[in-house]
Amino acid sequence: AQRVTQPEKLLSVFKGAPVELKCNYSYSGSPELFWYVQYSRQRLQLLLRHISRESIKGFTADLNKGETSFHLKKPFAQEEDSAMYYCALNNAGNMLTFGGGTRLMVKP
Amino acid sequence: EPEVTQTPSHQVTQMGQEVILRCVPISNHLYFYWYRQILGQKVEFLVSFYNNEISEKSEIFDDQFSVERPDGSNFTLKIRSTKLEDSAMYFCASKGTAYYGYTFGSGTRLTVV
């Protein structure tokens, strides 16, 4: 069975500090991984897909198949980055499995 | 940018009543989904819908749940006889092809009293 684990429920950093939100997965096939962000009282928004290898709002994420990880990173956090972040895995059957989410708080 | 629209944003219903949650996916999308998030818990998959039929469903999606695409635009989730534990945020999502990311609606908060 597939599983996504985000070990930190809350991550608090100061503005300008580096951020790493951890995500580990277990899946027997070839994974398709996403990061979604949910700002206060708003919808889930797609932040990154691993296959596009892009940087959005300064965030990047690299799929590490050896460590089964897809950690989200940003070198300098901004206050507007404060939100709930969800890592998700898409299986071959077209279904997303979400991690439990990490609340990022960026303090001024 | 196109959006997935969900109505109502908040619904309160009595236990045992039927509720219908409505979604308007992005117009040229082909795959449709319902997810739910119980307060304080993770987002959980309920059901996926493609080509006018259910393609996958979770064990949460029991006989009390049904989905329908009654016309070319709406995608509905019906809960036949609500239970207290059905209280959650319900998210609709759609995507255009198998290779695109999912676009989520803003959710309907269902409160069963």
Coordinates of C-alpha atoms in Angstrom, one line a residue:
Chain A
A1 CA 0.0 0.0 0.0
Q2 CA 1.2 3.5 -0.7
R3 CA 1.9 5.9 2.2
V4 CA 3.2 9.5 2.5
T5 CA 4.7 10.6 5.8
Q6 CA 5.4 14.2 6.8
P7 CA 7.2 13.8 10.1
E8 CA 6.8 17.4 11.3
K9 CA 3.3 18.8 12.1
L10 CA 4.7 22.3 12.7
L11 CA 7.8 24.0 11.5
S12 CA 8.6 27.5 12.8
V13 CA 11.4 29.6 11.3
F14 CA 12.4 33.2 11.2
K15 CA 12.1 35.3 8.0
G16 CA 15.2 34.8 5.8
A17 CA 16.1 31.4 7.3
P18 CA 16.3 28.3 5.1
V19 CA 13.3 25.9 5.2
E20 CA 13.1 22.2 4.6
L21 CA 9.8 20.4 4.8
K22 CA 10.3 16.7 4.9
C23 CA 8.3 14.1 3.0
N24 CA 8.9 10.4 2.8
Y25 CA 6.9 7.9 0.8
S26 CA 6.4 4.2 0.3
Y27 CA 5.2 3.0 -3.1
S28 CA 6.1 -0.1 -5.1
G29 CA 5.8 1.5 -8.5
S30 CA 7.2 4.6 -10.1
P31 CA 6.0 7.5 -8.0
E32 CA 4.5 10.8 -9.1
L33 CA 4.9 13.3 -6.3
F34 CA 3.4 16.7 -5.6
W35 CA 3.5 19.4 -3.1
Y36 CA 0.3 21.3 -2.4
V37 CA 0.0 24.5 -0.3
Q38 CA -3.1 25.7 1.6
Y39 CA -3.1 29.3 2.8
S40 CA -5.4 30.3 5.5
R41 CA -9.0 29.6 4.6
Q42 CA -8.1 29.0 1.0
R43 CA -8.1 26.0 -1.3
L44 CA -5.4 23.5 -1.9
Q45 CA -3.1 24.8 -4.6
L46 CA -0.5 22.9 -6.5
L47 CA 2.9 24.1 -5.7
L48 CA 5.3 21.6 -7.4
R49 CA 5.3 18.4 -9.4
H50 CA 8.4 16.3 -9.3
I51 CA 8.4 15.6 -13.0
S52 CA 8.4 19.3 -14.0
R53 CA 11.5 20.1 -11.9
E54 CA 10.5 23.7 -11.6
S55 CA 10.9 26.3 -8.9
I56 CA 7.7 28.0 -7.7
K57 CA 7.9 30.9 -5.3
G58 CA 11.5 30.0 -4.6
F59 CA 10.6 26.5 -3.5
T60 CA 12.2 23.4 -5.0
A61 CA 11.9 19.7 -4.4
D62 CA 14.0 16.8 -5.6
L63 CA 12.8 13.2 -5.8
N64 CA 15.3 10.9 -4.1
K65 CA 14.3 7.4 -5.0
G66 CA 17.1 5.9 -2.9
E67 CA 15.9 7.6 0.3
T68 CA 12.2 7.6 -0.9
S69 CA 12.0 11.3 -0.1
F70 CA 10.6 14.4 -1.8
H71 CA 11.6 17.2 0.6
L72 CA 10.5 20.8 -0.1
K73 CA 13.2 23.5 0.3
K74 CA 13.5 27.2 0.1
P75 CA 16.7 29.0 0.9
F76 CA 15.2 32.2 2.4
A77 CA 11.7 31.9 4.0
Q78 CA 9.3 34.8 3.7
E79 CA 6.3 35.7 6.0
E80 CA 3.9 35.1 3.1
D81 CA 5.1 31.5 3.0
S82 CA 3.2 30.7 6.2
A83 CA 0.7 28.1 5.3
M84 CA -0.1 24.4 5.5
Y85 CA 2.0 22.2 3.1
Y86 CA 0.9 18.8 1.9
C87 CA 3.0 16.2 0.2
A88 CA 1.0 13.9 -2.1
L89 CA 1.7 10.8 -4.2
N90 CA -0.3 9.9 -7.3
N91 CA -0.6 6.2 -7.9
A92 CA -1.0 4.4 -11.3
G93 CA -4.7 4.3 -10.5
N94 CA -5.0 8.0 -10.6
M95 CA -5.6 8.6 -6.9
L96 CA -3.7 11.0 -4.6
T97 CA -2.5 9.9 -1.2
F98 CA -1.7 12.8 1.1
G99 CA 0.7 13.2 3.9
G100 CA -0.6 14.6 7.2
G101 CA 0.6 18.1 6.4
T102 CA 3.2 20.5 7.9
R103 CA 2.2 23.9 9.1
L104 CA 5.0 26.3 8.3
M105 CA 5.1 29.5 10.4
V106 CA 7.5 32.2 9.3
K107 CA 8.2 34.7 12.0
P108 CA 9.2 38.3 11.3
Chain B
E1 CA -7.0 31.1 -14.2
P2 CA -9.8 28.5 -14.4
E3 CA -11.2 27.3 -11.0
V4 CA -13.1 24.4 -9.6
T5 CA -16.2 25.8 -7.9
Q6 CA -17.9 24.2 -5.0
T7 CA -21.3 25.0 -3.4
P8 CA -22.3 25.5 -0.7
S9 CA -19.2 26.6 1.2
H10 CA -20.8 25.4 4.5
Q11 CA -23.7 23.1 5.1
V12 CA -25.2 22.1 8.4
T13 CA -27.5 19.1 8.4
Q14 CA -29.2 16.8 10.9
M15 CA -28.1 13.3 11.3
G16 CA -29.9 10.9 9.0
Q17 CA -30.7 13.6 6.4
E18 CA -29.5 13.4 2.8
V19 CA -27.0 16.0 1.5
I20 CA -25.8 16.8 -1.9
L21 CA -22.5 18.6 -2.4
R22 CA -22.0 20.3 -5.7
C23 CA -19.0 20.9 -7.8
V24 CA -18.4 22.5 -11.2
P25 CA -15.0 21.2 -12.5
I26 CA -12.9 23.0 -15.0
S27 CA -14.8 22.8 -18.3
N28 CA -12.4 20.7 -20.4
H29 CA -11.2 18.4 -17.6
L30 CA -11.9 14.7 -17.9
Y31 CA -11.1 13.3 -14.4
F32 CA -13.1 14.2 -11.3
Y33 CA -12.5 13.5 -7.7
W34 CA -13.9 13.9 -4.2
Y35 CA -11.6 14.1 -1.1
R36 CA -12.4 14.8 2.4
Q37 CA -10.6 16.1 5.4
I38 CA -11.9 15.6 8.9
L39 CA -10.8 18.4 11.2
G40 CA -7.2 17.8 12.4
Q41 CA -6.7 14.8 10.1
K42 CA -5.1 14.3 6.7
V43 CA -6.9 14.7 3.3
E44 CA -8.4 11.4 2.3
F45 CA -9.4 10.1 -1.1
L46 CA -13.0 9.2 -1.6
V47 CA -13.7 8.5 -5.2
S48 CA -12.5 9.2 -8.8
F49 CA -14.8 9.5 -11.8
Y50 CA -13.9 9.2 -15.5
N51 CA -15.9 8.6 -18.6
N52 CA -19.2 8.7 -16.7
E53 CA -18.3 6.0 -14.2
I54 CA -16.5 5.5 -11.0
S55 CA -12.9 4.5 -11.7
E56 CA -11.7 4.0 -8.2
K57 CA -13.1 4.4 -4.7
S58 CA -11.8 4.1 -1.1
E59 CA -13.2 2.0 1.7
I60 CA -14.7 5.2 3.1
F61 CA -16.9 5.5 0.0
D62 CA -19.6 3.0 1.1
D63 CA -23.2 2.5 0.0
Q64 CA -24.2 5.7 1.7
F65 CA -22.2 7.7 -0.8
S66 CA -22.8 8.2 -4.5
V67 CA -21.6 10.5 -7.2
E68 CA -23.2 11.8 -10.4
R69 CA -22.4 14.0 -13.3
P70 CA -26.0 14.9 -14.2
D71 CA -25.1 17.2 -17.0
G72 CA -22.0 18.4 -18.8
S73 CA -20.9 20.7 -16.0
N74 CA -21.9 19.6 -12.5
F75 CA -20.3 16.8 -10.4
T76 CA -22.2 15.9 -7.3
L77 CA -21.5 13.9 -4.1
K78 CA -24.5 12.6 -2.3
I79 CA -24.5 11.2 1.2
R80 CA -27.8 9.3 1.7
S81 CA -28.1 9.3 5.4
T82 CA -25.6 11.4 7.2
K83 CA -23.8 10.4 10.3
L84 CA -22.0 12.6 12.9
E85 CA -18.6 11.2 11.6
D86 CA -19.4 12.5 8.1
S87 CA -18.6 16.0 9.4
A88 CA -15.6 17.1 7.4
M89 CA -14.4 19.4 4.7
Y90 CA -15.2 17.9 1.3
F91 CA -13.0 18.9 -1.6
C92 CA -13.8 18.4 -5.3
A93 CA -10.9 18.2 -7.8
S94 CA -10.5 17.8 -11.5
K95 CA -7.7 17.3 -14.0
G96 CA -7.4 17.4 -17.7
T97 CA -5.3 14.4 -18.5
A98 CA -3.5 11.7 -16.6
Y99 CA -0.4 13.8 -16.6
Y100 CA -1.6 17.1 -15.2
G101 CA -1.8 18.1 -11.6
Y102 CA -5.1 18.2 -9.8
T103 CA -7.0 21.4 -9.4
F104 CA -9.0 21.6 -6.2
G105 CA -12.1 23.5 -5.2
S106 CA -12.3 25.6 -2.1
G107 CA -14.3 22.9 -0.3
T108 CA -17.6 22.5 1.4
R109 CA -17.6 22.3 5.2
L110 CA -20.2 19.7 6.2
T111 CA -21.4 19.8 9.8
V112 CA -23.7 17.0 10.9
V113 CA -25.6 17.7 14.1

